[in-house]
Amino acid sequence: MLYSKDALKEDVLSWFTDLSEKLATFSVDYNSASTYLRRPLAQPNIPIKGSTVERKLDIGFISDTTARKDTQCHWSQVIVPRELKSNLAADTASKPWLDLGRYTREVLTAQDTRRFVLGFTICGSFIRIWAFDRLGGVASERFDINEDRLQFVSTILGFLWMSEEECRSSVKRSSSQSGLFLPPNKRSCSASPTKASAAKVSNTNASSNLLLNRVHRRVVLRDYGKLIYKASTHSSLLAALEGCITGHQSLQQAGILHRDISINNIMINEDKENPSWPSFLIDLDLAIREQRDGVSGATGKTGTRAFMAIGSLLGEKRSFMHDLESFFWVIFWICIHYDAPGKGRTVANYDRWNFMDTGILAGLKKGEIADEADFVRSANEYFTEYYQPLVPCVNTLREAVFPNGSRWRNEDMGLYDRMKGILQKARDD
């Protein structure tokens, strides 16, 4: 029964088919009930029916026990697919593993009530057993057919002896179970009378009935909104910021702290054919529940560095005030880095904010906002020509967020309304 490592593919397929047939015959006295449940079939040159593209299966166990070498099978008949490679080094994700995964996808598509598929790969004399469900697959450790012969024989007999339920794990009920309710996780998701009637098991039908408990669904997605720095006008940019500050306020009232306000998490919708939310916040991966009686107990320096509040950079306990400060740094960054909607540029003095030590960055930000004259001078120098008209607005926001040129010390819920009022006034001017 030795497997020749130098054998040609056709010889190996013939050897495996012949061995499987002999094992099935030899073991009939031990398990006669499963002798004719399935048989091995090697058809490396004949496409399997039922695919949208032409796919050929080296070898596998199929449910048609009368099939011969020239029989064209359907994926609905494939029980255990297998992929064969003569090269020992081929036992990688690059080829046979992916091929077996493709075969499994065809099997699960053709057998829509099936929950999982068992399969195996043979690369040289090494065999690896696989189990796939509709989320992915897991594999066993590989073993050598020549060295672990008993394990190999046990594996083949296992595929031959498994019951239909063990091999397919389809949802079936016999006629003796008619009228019983399915467990919650096996009930049909459809409330359609047509589908519900099709799923009934007849009390008069003596044979087993397939319960149609799976409903095919598609989730169709499309992009909604765009990043705020792509806003088409100054007015729409300011309106988007105002709307997202309102959204942040609603999160705060619900006890949720966002903690990652940045140019990539503030969205604007200017699609006239989809007049839903004109602006909105995304990405709550770092969000936490905020304590009602004060600042959050959460510490740590979370967020996108260039837009983090000074206190966040210094490791303070998080507060909604830190997020409001981040809104200021967002508009400040946009005015420096964008010549036009969505057209960015590199500004070395500020780009390094993304990489420097948080303590050093906190000091730089303090210096940036401390003095009004210095701030306006810096804004006139670094704001792009396109965003120069927003210098007065951004400076007014600076005065609100950093009273007297220093970072805030106490929480102030009124800052929400003051910031929104400044943005609204700038739009009206």
Tab-separated table of C-alpha atoms in Angstrom:
chain	number	residue	atom	x	y	z
A	1	MET	CA	0.000	0.000	0.000
A	2	LEU	CA	3.014	2.280	-0.182
A	3	TYR	CA	2.458	5.617	-1.860
A	4	SER	CA	5.126	6.351	-4.463
A	5	LYS	CA	6.395	9.910	-4.114
A	6	ASP	CA	7.542	9.873	-7.746
A	7	ALA	CA	4.295	8.527	-9.235
A	8	LEU	CA	2.456	10.401	-11.953
A	9	LYS	CA	-0.838	12.070	-11.107
A	10	GLU	CA	-2.891	9.581	-13.139
A	11	ASP	CA	-1.218	6.660	-11.370
A	12	VAL	CA	-1.905	8.168	-7.956
A	13	LEU	CA	-5.568	8.749	-8.807
A	14	SER	CA	-5.898	5.143	-9.980
A	15	TRP	CA	-4.109	3.898	-6.853
A	16	PHE	CA	-6.347	5.916	-4.536
A	17	THR	CA	-9.581	4.858	-6.264
A	18	ASP	CA	-8.576	1.191	-6.266
A	19	LEU	CA	-7.495	1.329	-2.620
A	20	SER	CA	-10.757	2.978	-1.543
A	21	GLU	CA	-12.810	0.344	-3.369
A	22	LYS	CA	-10.798	-2.466	-1.755
A	23	LEU	CA	-11.139	-0.939	1.712
A	24	ALA	CA	-14.890	-0.622	1.248
A	25	THR	CA	-15.150	-4.280	0.221
A	26	PHE	CA	-12.800	-5.485	2.917
A	27	SER	CA	-14.674	-3.633	5.661
A	28	VAL	CA	-18.178	-4.769	4.681
A	29	ASP	CA	-18.309	-7.209	7.602
A	30	TYR	CA	-17.623	-4.357	10.020
A	31	ASN	CA	-20.040	-1.773	8.659
A	32	SER	CA	-22.204	-3.125	5.870
A	33	ALA	CA	-24.799	-0.347	6.173
A	34	SER	CA	-22.456	2.292	4.731
A	35	THR	CA	-20.850	0.214	1.974
A	36	TYR	CA	-22.915	1.737	-0.810
A	37	LEU	CA	-23.434	5.251	0.534
A	38	ARG	CA	-20.700	6.806	-1.635
A	39	ARG	CA	-17.808	5.930	-3.844
A	40	PRO	CA	-14.548	7.569	-4.924
A	41	LEU	CA	-14.430	9.064	-8.389
A	42	ALA	CA	-11.384	10.420	-10.221
A	43	GLN	CA	-12.184	12.796	-13.095
A	44	PRO	CA	-9.346	15.309	-13.402
A	45	ASN	CA	-10.219	16.056	-17.042
A	46	ILE	CA	-14.018	16.223	-16.906
A	47	PRO	CA	-15.703	19.454	-15.733
A	48	ILE	CA	-18.192	19.125	-12.882
A	49	LYS	CA	-21.639	20.420	-13.792
A	50	GLY	CA	-23.212	23.242	-11.835
A	51	SER	CA	-20.363	25.783	-11.858
A	52	THR	CA	-20.531	29.236	-13.392
A	53	VAL	CA	-16.956	28.618	-14.552
A	54	GLU	CA	-15.387	25.361	-15.663
A	55	ARG	CA	-14.013	23.485	-12.667
A	56	LYS	CA	-12.520	19.996	-12.581
A	57	LEU	CA	-12.123	17.900	-9.469
A	58	ASP	CA	-9.114	15.593	-9.195
A	59	ILE	CA	-10.896	13.084	-7.032
A	60	GLY	CA	-13.573	12.961	-4.389
A	61	PHE	CA	-16.285	10.900	-2.786
A	62	ILE	CA	-19.659	11.276	-4.478
A	63	SER	CA	-23.184	10.122	-3.666
A	64	ASP	CA	-23.785	8.478	-7.067
A	65	THR	CA	-22.604	4.924	-6.461
A	66	THR	CA	-23.216	3.978	-10.110
A	67	ALA	CA	-20.940	6.688	-11.529
A	68	ARG	CA	-18.040	5.615	-13.723
A	69	LYS	CA	-14.947	7.329	-15.112
A	70	ASP	CA	-16.875	8.868	-18.008
A	71	THR	CA	-19.905	9.960	-15.958
A	72	GLN	CA	-20.320	13.729	-15.752
A	73	CYS	CA	-21.243	14.547	-12.172
A	74	HIS	CA	-22.875	17.570	-10.575
A	75	TRP	CA	-21.607	19.506	-7.558
A	76	SER	CA	-24.771	18.479	-5.719
A	77	GLN	CA	-23.420	14.905	-5.755
A	78	VAL	CA	-19.998	15.716	-4.317
A	79	ILE	CA	-19.705	14.680	-0.673
A	80	VAL	CA	-15.964	14.958	0.037
A	81	PRO	CA	-13.764	16.936	-2.408
A	82	ARG	CA	-10.035	16.368	-2.619
A	83	GLU	CA	-7.081	18.141	-4.229
A	84	LEU	CA	-3.944	16.289	-5.341
A	85	LYS	CA	-0.449	17.659	-5.931
A	86	SER	CA	2.637	15.540	-6.615
A	87	ASN	CA	5.006	18.054	-5.033
A	88	LEU	CA	5.569	17.914	-1.272
A	89	ALA	CA	6.329	21.648	-1.237
A	90	ALA	CA	2.870	22.441	-2.671
A	91	ASP	CA	1.244	22.045	0.761
A	92	THR	CA	0.760	25.814	1.135
A	93	ALA	CA	-2.016	28.369	0.915
A	94	SER	CA	-0.939	29.464	-2.547
A	95	LYS	CA	-2.428	26.618	-4.565
A	96	PRO	CA	-3.989	23.368	-3.262
A	97	TRP	CA	-5.553	24.950	-0.196
A	98	LEU	CA	-7.229	27.615	-2.317
A	99	ASP	CA	-8.281	25.051	-4.919
A	100	LEU	CA	-9.963	22.929	-2.266
A	101	GLY	CA	-11.652	26.062	-0.926
A	102	ARG	CA	-13.025	26.791	-4.407
A	103	TYR	CA	-14.372	23.248	-4.700
A	104	THR	CA	-15.988	23.604	-1.296
A	105	ARG	CA	-17.668	26.831	-2.356
A	106	GLU	CA	-19.200	25.036	-5.330
A	107	VAL	CA	-20.424	22.220	-3.072
A	108	LEU	CA	-22.016	24.614	-0.571
A	109	THR	CA	-23.640	26.580	-3.391
A	110	ALA	CA	-25.131	23.473	-4.986
A	111	GLN	CA	-26.194	22.011	-1.626
A	112	ASP	CA	-27.751	25.023	0.066
A	113	THR	CA	-28.952	23.154	3.167
A	114	ARG	CA	-25.530	21.764	3.891
A	115	ARG	CA	-23.737	23.183	6.922
A	116	PHE	CA	-20.172	22.027	6.376
A	117	VAL	CA	-17.949	20.105	3.975
A	118	LEU	CA	-15.113	17.734	4.814
A	119	GLY	CA	-12.235	17.455	2.374
A	120	PHE	CA	-8.558	16.640	2.149
A	121	THR	CA	-5.424	17.555	0.249
A	122	ILE	CA	-2.599	15.203	-0.736
A	123	CYS	CA	0.715	16.815	-1.602
A	124	GLY	CA	3.321	14.188	-2.368
A	125	SER	CA	2.900	11.606	0.389
A	126	PHE	CA	1.478	14.118	2.892
A	127	ILE	CA	-2.243	14.273	3.590
A	128	ARG	CA	-4.144	16.996	5.439
A	129	ILE	CA	-7.823	16.836	6.461
A	130	TRP	CA	-10.025	19.929	6.127
A	131	ALA	CA	-13.379	21.039	7.521
A	132	PHE	CA	-15.136	23.969	5.851
A	133	ASP	CA	-18.295	25.779	6.834
A	134	ARG	CA	-19.800	28.899	5.305
A	135	LEU	CA	-17.320	31.125	7.152
A	136	GLY	CA	-14.066	29.412	6.249
A	137	GLY	CA	-11.997	26.315	6.870
A	138	VAL	CA	-9.690	24.677	9.381
A	139	ALA	CA	-7.130	21.952	8.720
A	140	SER	CA	-5.487	19.140	10.625
A	141	GLU	CA	-1.776	18.655	11.014
A	142	ARG	CA	-0.444	16.855	7.969
A	143	PHE	CA	0.817	13.279	8.217
A	144	ASP	CA	2.759	10.967	5.922
A	145	ILE	CA	0.733	8.252	4.185
A	146	ASN	CA	3.700	5.883	4.103
A	147	GLU	CA	4.691	6.358	7.735
A	148	ASP	CA	1.210	6.609	9.311
A	149	ARG	CA	-0.565	3.907	7.321
A	150	LEU	CA	-3.074	3.011	10.030
A	151	GLN	CA	-4.114	6.658	10.359
A	152	PHE	CA	-4.485	6.906	6.594
A	153	VAL	CA	-6.669	3.771	6.407
A	154	SER	CA	-8.757	5.039	9.323
A	155	THR	CA	-9.237	8.353	7.519
A	156	ILE	CA	-10.454	6.727	4.291
A	157	LEU	CA	-12.759	4.376	6.191
A	158	GLY	CA	-14.084	7.352	8.109
A	159	PHE	CA	-15.099	9.045	4.858
A	160	LEU	CA	-16.689	5.790	3.644
A	161	TRP	CA	-18.476	4.935	6.879
A	162	MET	CA	-19.836	8.315	7.868
A	163	SER	CA	-23.601	8.561	7.811
A	164	GLU	CA	-25.329	11.077	5.593
A	165	GLU	CA	-25.977	13.312	8.599
A	166	GLU	CA	-22.345	13.179	9.693
A	167	CYS	CA	-21.048	13.810	6.191
A	168	ARG	CA	-23.435	16.473	4.959
A	169	SER	CA	-24.948	17.799	8.204
A	170	SER	CA	-27.978	18.933	6.244
A	171	VAL	CA	-31.160	19.842	8.092
A	172	LYS	CA	-33.526	16.927	7.652
A	173	ARG	CA	-36.407	15.430	9.595
A	174	SER	CA	-37.915	12.017	9.144
A	175	SER	CA	-41.659	11.450	8.790
A	176	SER	CA	-41.782	10.335	12.423
A	177	GLN	CA	-40.815	13.871	13.418
A	178	SER	CA	-43.568	15.617	11.484
A	179	GLY	CA	-45.402	18.339	13.325
A	180	LEU	CA	-42.528	19.089	15.697
A	181	PHE	CA	-41.259	22.615	16.071
A	182	LEU	CA	-37.697	23.326	15.049
A	183	PRO	CA	-35.295	24.748	17.619
A	184	PRO	CA	-34.972	28.563	17.257
A	185	ASN	CA	-31.658	28.351	15.430
A	186	LYS	CA	-33.110	26.034	12.786
A	187	ARG	CA	-36.371	27.773	11.959
A	188	SER	CA	-36.918	29.427	8.654
A	189	CYS	CA	-36.152	33.139	8.684
A	190	SER	CA	-38.925	33.715	6.170
A	191	ALA	CA	-42.437	34.656	7.131
A	192	SER	CA	-43.650	34.115	3.561
A	193	PRO	CA	-46.704	31.758	3.437
A	194	THR	CA	-45.381	30.294	0.185
A	195	LYS	CA	-41.989	29.470	1.655
A	196	ALA	CA	-43.519	28.365	4.917
A	197	SER	CA	-45.814	25.906	3.135
A	198	ALA	CA	-42.912	24.594	1.089
A	199	ALA	CA	-41.037	23.906	4.299
A	200	LYS	CA	-43.788	21.792	5.857
A	201	VAL	CA	-43.163	18.103	6.314
A	202	SER	CA	-46.125	16.061	5.227
A	203	ASN	CA	-47.573	13.645	7.785
A	204	THR	CA	-48.526	11.246	5.015
A	205	ASN	CA	-45.144	11.124	3.349
A	206	ALA	CA	-43.260	8.071	4.525
A	207	SER	CA	-39.901	9.216	3.258
A	208	SER	CA	-37.583	11.768	4.772
A	209	ASN	CA	-38.248	15.351	3.737
A	210	LEU	CA	-35.780	18.150	3.241
A	211	LEU	CA	-36.721	21.177	5.287
A	212	LEU	CA	-36.173	24.375	3.322
A	213	ASN	CA	-34.919	26.354	6.268
A	214	ARG	CA	-32.439	28.605	4.457
A	215	VAL	CA	-33.426	31.848	2.778
A	216	HIS	CA	-31.020	33.328	0.256
A	217	ARG	CA	-30.320	36.977	0.979
A	218	ARG	CA	-28.061	39.651	-0.436
A	219	VAL	CA	-26.819	42.734	1.359
A	220	VAL	CA	-26.186	45.421	-1.229
A	221	LEU	CA	-24.035	48.308	-0.076
A	222	ARG	CA	-22.957	51.533	-1.643
A	223	ASP	CA	-20.786	54.365	-0.482
A	224	TYR	CA	-22.676	57.011	1.439
A	225	GLY	CA	-21.215	60.430	2.047
A	226	LYS	CA	-17.612	61.554	1.646
A	227	LEU	CA	-14.833	62.721	3.907
A	228	ILE	CA	-15.252	66.241	5.220
A	229	TYR	CA	-12.155	67.654	3.518
A	230	LYS	CA	-13.894	66.949	0.194
A	231	ALA	CA	-16.696	69.392	0.975
A	232	SER	CA	-17.485	71.383	-2.163
A	233	THR	CA	-17.741	74.809	-0.500
A	234	HIS	CA	-16.680	76.622	2.651
A	235	SER	CA	-20.311	76.785	3.720
A	236	SER	CA	-20.837	73.042	3.344
A	237	LEU	CA	-17.650	72.352	5.300
A	238	LEU	CA	-18.790	74.546	8.189
A	239	ALA	CA	-22.292	73.059	8.083
A	240	ALA	CA	-20.856	69.543	8.228
A	241	LEU	CA	-18.754	70.421	11.274
A	242	GLU	CA	-21.762	71.968	12.954
A	243	GLY	CA	-23.873	68.892	12.223
A	244	CYS	CA	-21.229	66.514	13.548
A	245	ILE	CA	-20.823	68.563	16.741
A	246	THR	CA	-24.588	68.177	17.161
A	247	GLY	CA	-24.201	64.446	16.565
A	248	HIS	CA	-21.426	64.270	19.116
A	249	GLN	CA	-23.632	66.064	21.599
A	250	SER	CA	-26.345	63.440	21.123
A	251	LEU	CA	-23.768	60.715	21.783
A	252	GLN	CA	-22.662	62.519	24.938
A	253	GLN	CA	-26.250	62.763	26.141
A	254	ALA	CA	-26.529	59.006	25.617
A	255	GLY	CA	-23.419	58.517	27.742
A	256	ILE	CA	-21.065	57.668	24.863
A	257	LEU	CA	-17.696	59.275	24.256
A	258	HIS	CA	-16.336	59.018	20.673
A	259	ARG	CA	-12.602	59.578	21.396
A	260	ASP	CA	-11.403	59.592	17.778
A	261	ILE	CA	-12.525	62.799	16.085
A	262	SER	CA	-10.425	63.176	12.923
A	263	ILE	CA	-10.704	64.176	9.276
A	264	ASN	CA	-11.352	60.528	8.404
A	265	ASN	CA	-14.261	60.103	10.806
A	266	ILE	CA	-16.327	63.180	9.919
A	267	MET	CA	-18.485	62.650	6.846
A	268	ILE	CA	-20.504	64.978	4.659
A	269	ASN	CA	-23.354	64.084	2.307
A	270	GLU	CA	-23.874	66.390	-0.670
A	271	ASP	CA	-25.799	63.904	-2.790
A	272	LYS	CA	-29.030	65.659	-3.773
A	273	GLU	CA	-30.581	62.330	-4.773
A	274	ASN	CA	-30.014	60.946	-1.287
A	275	PRO	CA	-31.126	63.684	1.093
A	276	SER	CA	-30.484	61.737	4.280
A	277	TRP	CA	-28.122	62.963	7.005
A	278	PRO	CA	-26.149	65.914	5.594
A	279	SER	CA	-23.236	65.062	7.910
A	280	PHE	CA	-22.429	62.325	10.396
A	281	LEU	CA	-19.713	60.762	12.539
A	282	ILE	CA	-18.341	57.291	11.842
A	283	ASP	CA	-15.932	54.835	13.446
A	284	LEU	CA	-16.850	54.319	17.076
A	285	ASP	CA	-14.187	51.636	17.552
A	286	LEU	CA	-12.588	53.619	20.384
A	287	ALA	CA	-15.864	54.865	21.876
A	288	ILE	CA	-16.600	54.182	25.525
A	289	ARG	CA	-19.373	54.723	28.040
A	290	GLU	CA	-18.862	58.040	29.823
A	291	GLN	CA	-19.387	58.437	33.555
A	292	ARG	CA	-22.288	60.762	34.300
A	293	ASP	CA	-20.701	62.307	37.377
A	294	GLY	CA	-17.567	63.664	35.747
A	295	VAL	CA	-14.817	62.878	33.324
A	296	SER	CA	-14.506	59.309	32.094
A	297	GLY	CA	-12.432	56.947	34.175
A	298	ALA	CA	-10.696	55.830	30.985
A	299	THR	CA	-7.122	56.944	30.616
A	300	GLY	CA	-4.657	56.393	27.810
A	301	LYS	CA	-3.690	58.256	24.705
A	302	THR	CA	-6.274	57.189	22.154
A	303	GLY	CA	-7.172	58.886	18.904
A	304	THR	CA	-5.440	60.140	15.774
A	305	ARG	CA	-2.377	61.998	17.016
A	306	ALA	CA	-2.593	65.141	14.880
A	307	PHE	CA	-6.160	65.816	16.063
A	308	MET	CA	-5.848	64.793	19.706
A	309	ALA	CA	-6.563	67.372	22.375
A	310	ILE	CA	-3.628	68.675	24.381
A	311	GLY	CA	-4.936	67.002	27.524
A	312	SER	CA	-5.341	63.686	25.687
A	313	LEU	CA	-1.730	63.877	24.534
A	314	LEU	CA	-0.732	64.323	28.166
A	315	GLY	CA	-2.739	61.269	29.240
A	316	GLU	CA	-5.613	62.975	31.046
A	317	LYS	CA	-8.821	61.119	31.812
A	318	ARG	CA	-11.089	61.485	28.832
A	319	SER	CA	-13.942	63.979	28.626
A	320	PHE	CA	-16.292	65.209	25.921
A	321	MET	CA	-14.259	68.428	26.071
A	322	HIS	CA	-11.285	66.650	24.556
A	323	ASP	CA	-13.416	65.638	21.562
A	324	LEU	CA	-14.693	69.197	21.114
A	325	GLU	CA	-11.094	70.399	21.044
A	326	SER	CA	-10.386	67.768	18.365
A	327	PHE	CA	-13.042	69.383	16.148
A	328	PHE	CA	-10.970	72.569	16.281
A	329	TRP	CA	-7.803	70.722	15.248
A	330	VAL	CA	-9.713	69.104	12.365
A	331	ILE	CA	-10.677	72.393	10.744
A	332	PHE	CA	-7.235	73.827	11.503
A	333	TRP	CA	-5.608	70.866	9.715
A	334	ILE	CA	-7.930	71.066	6.702
A	335	CYS	CA	-7.258	74.764	6.198
A	336	ILE	CA	-3.503	74.094	6.123
A	337	HIS	CA	-3.409	70.901	4.052
A	338	TYR	CA	-6.003	71.364	1.283
A	339	ASP	CA	-5.694	73.712	-1.706
A	340	ALA	CA	-9.208	72.797	-2.848
A	341	PRO	CA	-11.868	70.215	-1.978
A	342	GLY	CA	-10.031	66.896	-1.675
A	343	LYS	CA	-6.763	68.257	-3.095
A	344	GLY	CA	-4.162	67.786	-0.392
A	345	ARG	CA	-0.620	69.010	-0.004
A	346	THR	CA	2.375	68.275	2.210
A	347	VAL	CA	3.319	70.753	4.940
A	348	ALA	CA	6.411	69.433	6.727
A	349	ASN	CA	6.031	71.590	9.862
A	350	TYR	CA	2.635	70.019	10.563
A	351	ASP	CA	2.912	66.591	8.966
A	352	ARG	CA	5.446	65.621	11.620
A	353	TRP	CA	2.651	65.940	14.187
A	354	ASN	CA	1.630	62.429	13.154
A	355	PHE	CA	4.897	60.902	14.316
A	356	MET	CA	6.399	62.936	17.141
A	357	ASP	CA	6.336	62.202	20.852
A	358	THR	CA	2.964	63.038	22.380
A	359	GLY	CA	4.489	65.199	25.124
A	360	ILE	CA	6.422	67.276	22.591
A	361	LEU	CA	3.325	67.586	20.405
A	362	ALA	CA	1.289	68.811	23.378
A	363	GLY	CA	3.839	71.581	23.900
A	364	LEU	CA	3.730	72.584	20.226
A	365	LYS	CA	-0.052	72.758	20.256
A	366	LYS	CA	0.024	74.928	23.365
A	367	GLY	CA	2.322	77.349	21.589
A	368	GLU	CA	0.116	77.304	18.491
A	369	ILE	CA	-2.966	78.615	20.298
A	370	ALA	CA	-1.521	80.671	23.170
A	371	ASP	CA	-1.358	84.124	21.575
A	372	GLU	CA	-3.972	85.496	19.203
A	373	ALA	CA	-1.580	87.625	17.158
A	374	ASP	CA	0.815	84.722	16.704
A	375	PHE	CA	-2.025	82.410	15.759
A	376	VAL	CA	-3.424	84.768	13.121
A	377	ARG	CA	0.047	85.346	11.709
A	378	SER	CA	0.643	81.591	11.481
A	379	ALA	CA	-2.771	81.043	9.893
A	380	ASN	CA	-2.127	83.713	7.262
A	381	GLU	CA	1.171	82.022	6.460
A	382	TYR	CA	0.086	78.387	6.396
A	383	PHE	CA	-3.612	78.354	5.497
A	384	THR	CA	-3.979	77.699	1.770
A	385	GLU	CA	-5.254	80.449	-0.467
A	386	TYR	CA	-8.528	78.559	-0.812
A	387	TYR	CA	-9.094	78.560	2.954
A	388	GLN	CA	-7.763	82.021	3.795
A	389	PRO	CA	-11.345	83.355	4.150
A	390	LEU	CA	-11.828	81.014	7.134
A	391	VAL	CA	-9.011	82.535	9.229
A	392	PRO	CA	-11.424	84.736	11.298
A	393	CYS	CA	-13.777	81.795	11.917
A	394	VAL	CA	-10.990	79.440	13.024
A	395	ASN	CA	-9.534	82.116	15.278
A	396	THR	CA	-12.928	82.639	16.915
A	397	LEU	CA	-13.184	78.904	17.486
A	398	ARG	CA	-9.736	79.041	19.072
A	399	GLU	CA	-10.949	81.713	21.514
A	400	ALA	CA	-13.958	79.538	22.448
A	401	VAL	CA	-12.059	76.269	22.873
A	402	PHE	CA	-9.000	77.837	24.531
A	403	PRO	CA	-10.250	80.689	26.748
A	404	ASN	CA	-7.531	83.264	27.429
A	405	GLY	CA	-5.146	81.352	25.191
A	406	SER	CA	-4.852	78.321	27.461
A	407	ARG	CA	-6.380	74.891	27.475
A	408	TRP	CA	-9.630	74.361	29.337
A	409	ARG	CA	-9.626	73.276	32.989
A	410	ASN	CA	-13.310	72.583	33.686
A	411	GLU	CA	-16.000	70.870	31.679
A	412	ASP	CA	-18.448	73.235	30.032
A	413	MET	CA	-21.535	71.856	28.293
A	414	GLY	CA	-22.180	75.295	26.854
A	415	LEU	CA	-19.183	74.898	24.563
A	416	TYR	CA	-21.298	72.771	22.221
A	417	ASP	CA	-23.666	75.646	21.501
A	418	ARG	CA	-20.916	78.270	21.328
A	419	MET	CA	-18.975	76.279	18.726
A	420	LYS	CA	-22.096	75.619	16.667
A	421	GLY	CA	-23.037	79.302	16.860
A	422	ILE	CA	-19.588	80.372	15.596
A	423	LEU	CA	-19.820	77.964	12.632
A	424	GLN	CA	-23.346	79.086	11.791
A	425	LYS	CA	-22.407	82.768	11.911
A	426	ALA	CA	-19.414	82.167	9.629
A	427	ARG	CA	-21.714	80.502	7.095
A	428	ASP	CA	-24.085	83.442	7.158
A	429	ASP	CA	-21.342	86.062	6.717
